[in-house]
CSV table of C-alpha atoms in Angstrom, one decimal:
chain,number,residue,atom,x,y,z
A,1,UNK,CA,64.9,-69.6,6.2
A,2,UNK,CA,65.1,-72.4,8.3
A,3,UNK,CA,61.0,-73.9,9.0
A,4,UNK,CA,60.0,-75.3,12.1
A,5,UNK,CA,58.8,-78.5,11.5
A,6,UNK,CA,57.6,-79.4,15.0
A,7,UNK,CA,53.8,-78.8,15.7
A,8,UNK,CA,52.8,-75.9,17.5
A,9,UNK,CA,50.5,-76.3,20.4
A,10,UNK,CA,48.6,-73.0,18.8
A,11,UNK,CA,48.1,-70.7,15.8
A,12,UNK,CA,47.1,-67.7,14.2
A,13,UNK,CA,46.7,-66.4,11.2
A,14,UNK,CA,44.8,-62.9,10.1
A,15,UNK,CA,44.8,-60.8,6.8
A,16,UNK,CA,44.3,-56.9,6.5
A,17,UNK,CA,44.2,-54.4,3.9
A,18,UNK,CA,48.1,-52.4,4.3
A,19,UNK,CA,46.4,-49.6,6.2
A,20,UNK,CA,48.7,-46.9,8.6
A,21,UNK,CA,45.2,-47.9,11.3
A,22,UNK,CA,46.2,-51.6,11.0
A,23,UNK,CA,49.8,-51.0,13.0
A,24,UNK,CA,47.4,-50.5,15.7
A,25,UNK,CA,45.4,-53.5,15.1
A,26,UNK,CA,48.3,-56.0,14.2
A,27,UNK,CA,49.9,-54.9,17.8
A,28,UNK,CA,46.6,-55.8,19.5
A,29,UNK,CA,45.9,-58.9,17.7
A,30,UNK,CA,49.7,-60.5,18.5
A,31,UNK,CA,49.5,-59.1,22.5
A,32,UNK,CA,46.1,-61.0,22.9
A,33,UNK,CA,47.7,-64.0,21.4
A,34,UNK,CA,50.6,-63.9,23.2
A,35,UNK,CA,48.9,-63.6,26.7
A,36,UNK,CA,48.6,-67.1,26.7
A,37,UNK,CA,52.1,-67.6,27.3
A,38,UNK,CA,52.1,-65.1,30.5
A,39,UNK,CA,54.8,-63.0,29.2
A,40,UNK,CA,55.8,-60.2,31.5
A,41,UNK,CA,54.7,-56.7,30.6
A,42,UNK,CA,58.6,-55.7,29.1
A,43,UNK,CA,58.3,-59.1,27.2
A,44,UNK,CA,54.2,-58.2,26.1
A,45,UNK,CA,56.3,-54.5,25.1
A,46,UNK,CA,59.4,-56.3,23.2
A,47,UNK,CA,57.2,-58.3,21.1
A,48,UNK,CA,54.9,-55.6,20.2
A,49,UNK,CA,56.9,-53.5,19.3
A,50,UNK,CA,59.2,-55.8,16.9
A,51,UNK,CA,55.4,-56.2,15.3
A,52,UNK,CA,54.4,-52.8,14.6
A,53,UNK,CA,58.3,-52.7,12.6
A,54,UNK,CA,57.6,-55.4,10.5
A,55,UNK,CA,54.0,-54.3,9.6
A,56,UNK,CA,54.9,-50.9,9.4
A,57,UNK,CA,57.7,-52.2,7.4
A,58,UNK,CA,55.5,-53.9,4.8
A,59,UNK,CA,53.1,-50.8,5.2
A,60,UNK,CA,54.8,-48.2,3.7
A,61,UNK,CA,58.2,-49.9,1.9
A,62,UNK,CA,56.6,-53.3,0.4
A,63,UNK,CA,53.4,-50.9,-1.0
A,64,UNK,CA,54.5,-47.6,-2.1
A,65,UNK,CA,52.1,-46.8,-4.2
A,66,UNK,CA,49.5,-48.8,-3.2
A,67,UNK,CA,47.3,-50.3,-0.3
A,68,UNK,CA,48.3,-54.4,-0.1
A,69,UNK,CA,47.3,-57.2,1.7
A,70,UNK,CA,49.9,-58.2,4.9
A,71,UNK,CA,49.3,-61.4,6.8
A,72,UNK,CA,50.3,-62.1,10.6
A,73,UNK,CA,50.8,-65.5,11.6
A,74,UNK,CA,51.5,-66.3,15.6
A,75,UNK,CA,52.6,-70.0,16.6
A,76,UNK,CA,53.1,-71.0,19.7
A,77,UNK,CA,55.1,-74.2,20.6
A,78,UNK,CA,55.5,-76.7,23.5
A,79,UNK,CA,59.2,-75.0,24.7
A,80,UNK,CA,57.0,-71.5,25.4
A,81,UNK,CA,58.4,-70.2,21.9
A,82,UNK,CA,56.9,-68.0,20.3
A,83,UNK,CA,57.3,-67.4,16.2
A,84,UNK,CA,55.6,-64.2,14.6
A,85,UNK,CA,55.4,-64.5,10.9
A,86,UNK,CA,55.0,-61.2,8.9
A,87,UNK,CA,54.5,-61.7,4.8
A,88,UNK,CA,53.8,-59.5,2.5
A,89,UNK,CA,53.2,-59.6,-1.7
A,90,UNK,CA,55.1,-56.3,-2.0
A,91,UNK,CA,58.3,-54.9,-4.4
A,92,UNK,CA,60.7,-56.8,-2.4
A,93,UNK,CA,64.0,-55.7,-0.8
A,94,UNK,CA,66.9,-55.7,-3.1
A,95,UNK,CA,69.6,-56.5,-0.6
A,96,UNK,CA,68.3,-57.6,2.6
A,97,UNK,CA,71.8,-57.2,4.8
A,98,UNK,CA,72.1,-53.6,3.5
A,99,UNK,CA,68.3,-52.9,4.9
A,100,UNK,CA,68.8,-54.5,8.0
A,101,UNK,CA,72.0,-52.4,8.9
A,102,UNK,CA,70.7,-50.0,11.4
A,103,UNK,CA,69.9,-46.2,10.1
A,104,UNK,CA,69.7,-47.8,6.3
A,105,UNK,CA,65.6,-46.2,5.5
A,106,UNK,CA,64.3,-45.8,1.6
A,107,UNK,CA,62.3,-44.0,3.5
A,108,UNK,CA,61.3,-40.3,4.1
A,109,UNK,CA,61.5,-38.7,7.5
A,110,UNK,CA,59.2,-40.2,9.2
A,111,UNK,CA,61.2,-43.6,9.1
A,112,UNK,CA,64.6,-43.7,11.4
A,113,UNK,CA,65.7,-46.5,9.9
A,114,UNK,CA,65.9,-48.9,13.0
A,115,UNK,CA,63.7,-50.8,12.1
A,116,UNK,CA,64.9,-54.2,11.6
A,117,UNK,CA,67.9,-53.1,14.3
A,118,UNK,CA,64.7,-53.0,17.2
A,119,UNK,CA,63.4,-56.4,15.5
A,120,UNK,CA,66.4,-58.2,15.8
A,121,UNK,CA,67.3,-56.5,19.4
A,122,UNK,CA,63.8,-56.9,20.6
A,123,UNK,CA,63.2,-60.6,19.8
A,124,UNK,CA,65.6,-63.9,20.0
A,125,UNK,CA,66.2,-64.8,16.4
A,126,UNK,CA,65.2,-63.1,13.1
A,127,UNK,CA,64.6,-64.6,9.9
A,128,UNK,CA,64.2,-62.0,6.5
A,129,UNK,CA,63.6,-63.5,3.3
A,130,UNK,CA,62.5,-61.6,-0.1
A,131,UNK,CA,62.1,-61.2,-3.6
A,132,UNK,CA,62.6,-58.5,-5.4
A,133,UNK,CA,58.6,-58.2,-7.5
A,134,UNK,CA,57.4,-61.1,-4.7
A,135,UNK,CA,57.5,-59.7,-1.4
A,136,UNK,CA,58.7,-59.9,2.0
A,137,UNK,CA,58.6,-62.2,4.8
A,138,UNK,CA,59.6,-61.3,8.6
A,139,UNK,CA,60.2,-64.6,10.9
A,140,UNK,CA,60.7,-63.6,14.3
A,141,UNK,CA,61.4,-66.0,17.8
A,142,UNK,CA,61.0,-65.5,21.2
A,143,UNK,CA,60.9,-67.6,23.9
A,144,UNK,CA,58.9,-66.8,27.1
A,145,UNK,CA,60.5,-68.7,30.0
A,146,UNK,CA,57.7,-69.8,32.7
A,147,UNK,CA,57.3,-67.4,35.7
A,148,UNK,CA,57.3,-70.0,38.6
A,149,UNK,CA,61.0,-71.0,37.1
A,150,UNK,CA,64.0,-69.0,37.9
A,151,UNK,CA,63.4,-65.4,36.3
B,1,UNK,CA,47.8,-39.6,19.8
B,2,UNK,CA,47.1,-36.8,21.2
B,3,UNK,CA,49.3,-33.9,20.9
B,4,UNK,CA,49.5,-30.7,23.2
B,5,UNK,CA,51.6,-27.7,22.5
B,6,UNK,CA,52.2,-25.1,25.6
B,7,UNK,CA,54.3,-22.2,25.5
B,8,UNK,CA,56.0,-22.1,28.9
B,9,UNK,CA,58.8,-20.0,30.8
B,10,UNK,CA,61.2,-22.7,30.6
B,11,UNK,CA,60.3,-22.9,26.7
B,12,UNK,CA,58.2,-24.8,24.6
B,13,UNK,CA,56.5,-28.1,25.9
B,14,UNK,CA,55.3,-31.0,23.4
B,15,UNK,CA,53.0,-33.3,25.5
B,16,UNK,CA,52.4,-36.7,23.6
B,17,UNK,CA,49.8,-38.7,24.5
B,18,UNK,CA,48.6,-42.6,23.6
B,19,UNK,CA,50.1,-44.6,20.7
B,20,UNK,CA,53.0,-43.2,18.8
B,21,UNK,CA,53.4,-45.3,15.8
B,22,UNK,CA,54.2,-44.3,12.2
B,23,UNK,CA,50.1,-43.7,11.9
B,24,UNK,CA,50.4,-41.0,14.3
B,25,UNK,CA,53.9,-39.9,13.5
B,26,UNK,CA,53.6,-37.8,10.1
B,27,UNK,CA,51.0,-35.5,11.9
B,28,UNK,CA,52.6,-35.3,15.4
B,29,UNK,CA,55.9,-33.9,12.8
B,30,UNK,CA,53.6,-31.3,11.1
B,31,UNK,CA,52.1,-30.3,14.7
B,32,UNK,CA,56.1,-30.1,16.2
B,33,UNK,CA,57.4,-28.3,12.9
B,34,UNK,CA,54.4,-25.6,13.1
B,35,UNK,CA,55.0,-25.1,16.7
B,36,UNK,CA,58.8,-24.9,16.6
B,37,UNK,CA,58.7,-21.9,13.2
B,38,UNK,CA,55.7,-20.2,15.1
B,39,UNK,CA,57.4,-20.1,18.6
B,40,UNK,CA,61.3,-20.4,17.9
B,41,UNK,CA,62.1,-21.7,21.8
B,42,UNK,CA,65.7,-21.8,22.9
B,43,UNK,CA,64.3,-25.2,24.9
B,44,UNK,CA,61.9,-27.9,24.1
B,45,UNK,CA,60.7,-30.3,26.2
B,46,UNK,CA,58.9,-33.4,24.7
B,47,UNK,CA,56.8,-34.7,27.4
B,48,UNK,CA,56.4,-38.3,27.1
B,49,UNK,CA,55.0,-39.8,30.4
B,50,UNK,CA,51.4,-40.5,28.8
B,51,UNK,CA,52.8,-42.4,26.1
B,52,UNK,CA,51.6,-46.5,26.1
B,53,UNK,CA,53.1,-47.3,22.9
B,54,UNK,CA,56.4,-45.8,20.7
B,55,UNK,CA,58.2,-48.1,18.4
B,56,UNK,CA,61.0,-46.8,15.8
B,57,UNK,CA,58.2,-43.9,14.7
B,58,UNK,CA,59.3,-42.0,18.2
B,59,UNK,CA,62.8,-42.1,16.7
B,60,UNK,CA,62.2,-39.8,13.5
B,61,UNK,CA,59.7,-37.7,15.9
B,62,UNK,CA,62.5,-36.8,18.3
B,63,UNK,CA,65.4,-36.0,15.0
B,64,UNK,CA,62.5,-34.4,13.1
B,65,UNK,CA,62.5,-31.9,16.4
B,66,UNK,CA,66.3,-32.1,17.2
B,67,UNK,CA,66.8,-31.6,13.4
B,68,UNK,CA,64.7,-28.2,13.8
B,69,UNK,CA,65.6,-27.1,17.0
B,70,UNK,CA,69.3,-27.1,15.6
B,71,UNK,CA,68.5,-24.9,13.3
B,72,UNK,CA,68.0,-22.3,15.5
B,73,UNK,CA,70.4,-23.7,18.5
B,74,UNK,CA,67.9,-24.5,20.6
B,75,UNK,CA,68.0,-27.8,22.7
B,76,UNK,CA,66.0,-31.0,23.1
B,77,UNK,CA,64.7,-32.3,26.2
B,78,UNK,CA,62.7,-35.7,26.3
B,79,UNK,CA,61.2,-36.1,29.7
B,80,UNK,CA,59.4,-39.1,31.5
B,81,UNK,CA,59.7,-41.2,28.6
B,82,UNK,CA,58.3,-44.8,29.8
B,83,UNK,CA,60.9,-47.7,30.1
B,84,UNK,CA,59.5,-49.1,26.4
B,85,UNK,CA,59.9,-46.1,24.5
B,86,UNK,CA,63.2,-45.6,26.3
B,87,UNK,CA,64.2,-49.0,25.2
B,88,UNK,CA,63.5,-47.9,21.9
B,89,UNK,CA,65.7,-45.0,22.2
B,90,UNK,CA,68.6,-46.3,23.4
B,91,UNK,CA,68.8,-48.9,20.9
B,92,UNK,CA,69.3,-46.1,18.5
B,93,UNK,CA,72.2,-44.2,20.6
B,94,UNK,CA,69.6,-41.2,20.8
B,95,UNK,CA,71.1,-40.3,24.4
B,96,UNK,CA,74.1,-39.2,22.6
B,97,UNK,CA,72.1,-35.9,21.1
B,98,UNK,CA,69.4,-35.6,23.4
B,99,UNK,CA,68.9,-34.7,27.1
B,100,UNK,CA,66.5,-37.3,28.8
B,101,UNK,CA,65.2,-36.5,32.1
């Protein structure tokens, strides 16, 4: 996983117990973050919702039988790029290209299996990295162009 | 999420509202699955238009109730579905099974 080494202009960083009622939360918590960056409401929507994936993601596959921690980490940098870091201390995932191919779930019915498809769709660049007995971590990029620039 | 159940003339009607994530989508399942055994509609119409949030969770909601509405050859309709949760569904090809209005 390639780091950023540049230094962003602002960060984030929260912790919460792997609770179903945190999707809710985590969304919340990354749309106030991002507001700075005057994203439009489809771009405020995108990013969301390639959130709630990942959390949900590390929810119910990282912590089967369990309730984990899951951080969320939100950078901004000076080029209006915005990276979303989701980690958790989970199982793992085996083989990572097999779970991001779209309608791949371990899942039970409630998962579609898009998942990672929505992530990678929804945002500019994503970055999956795990260990099998680790855990997980979700890097995800967007940039948000200025408004008063072509659009 | 809210979930509303009518039985109509023009067949069952599923009215979602607020935030449908996987924390709301194993009980809006039960609450379609009950409805669709109890009722057995030829049509159902998931009515979407006071949903603010659906991320891949809306996906497994709408198979869940294709999945049963096959069954019994009845047919899906997903209506007023807001441009994010439409997003949503066509990056899973849903449009190919299900009728959006």
């Amino acid at each position: 996983m390639s780091k950023d080494k540049r230094c962003p202009v602002n960060e984030m960083k929260l912790e919460f117990p792997g609770r179903s009622i945190n999707e809710g939360f985590a969304r919340a918590a990354i749309a106030g973050f991002a507001a700075q960056l005057d994203p439009t409401l489809d771009e405020i929507n995108d990013i969301k919702t390639a959130v709630s994936e990942a959390v949900t993601n590390s929810i119910v596959h990282a912590y089967p039988d369990k309730i984990g921690r899951v951080m969320l980490r939100g950078r901004i940098f000076e080029d209006g790029v915005l990276e979303i870091t989701v980690k958790d201390w989970g199982i793992g995932i085996e083989d990572v290209r097999k779970a991001r191919a779209p309608m791949f779930t371990t899942g039970n019915e409630e998962r579609s299996g898009m998942g990672f498809t929505i992530m990678e769709s929804f945002m500019d660049k994503l970055y999956v990295r795990s260990k099998v007995g680790k855990g997980t971590t979700v890097r995800m990029l967007k940039r948000i162009a200025p408004r008063n620039t072509a659009r | 999420m809210k979930i509303n159940v009518r039985d109509t003339e023009d067949g069952l009607v599923i009215q979602l509202s607020g935030e449908l994530d996987h924390h709301a989508a194993k009980n809006a399942l039960k609450e379609i699955a009950d409805a669709t055994e109890e009722l057995v509609p030829t049509i159902c119409t998931l009515d979407m238009s006071e949903v603010t949030f659906m991320d891949s969770s809306g996906i497994a909601v709408v198979l869940g109730l294709y999945r049963k509405m096959s069954e019994v050859g009845g047919k899906v309709i997903v209506k007023n579905a807001p441009p994010g949760a439409m997003k949503v569904f066509n990056t899973a090809g849903l449009e190919r099974i299900v009728t959006f209005e």
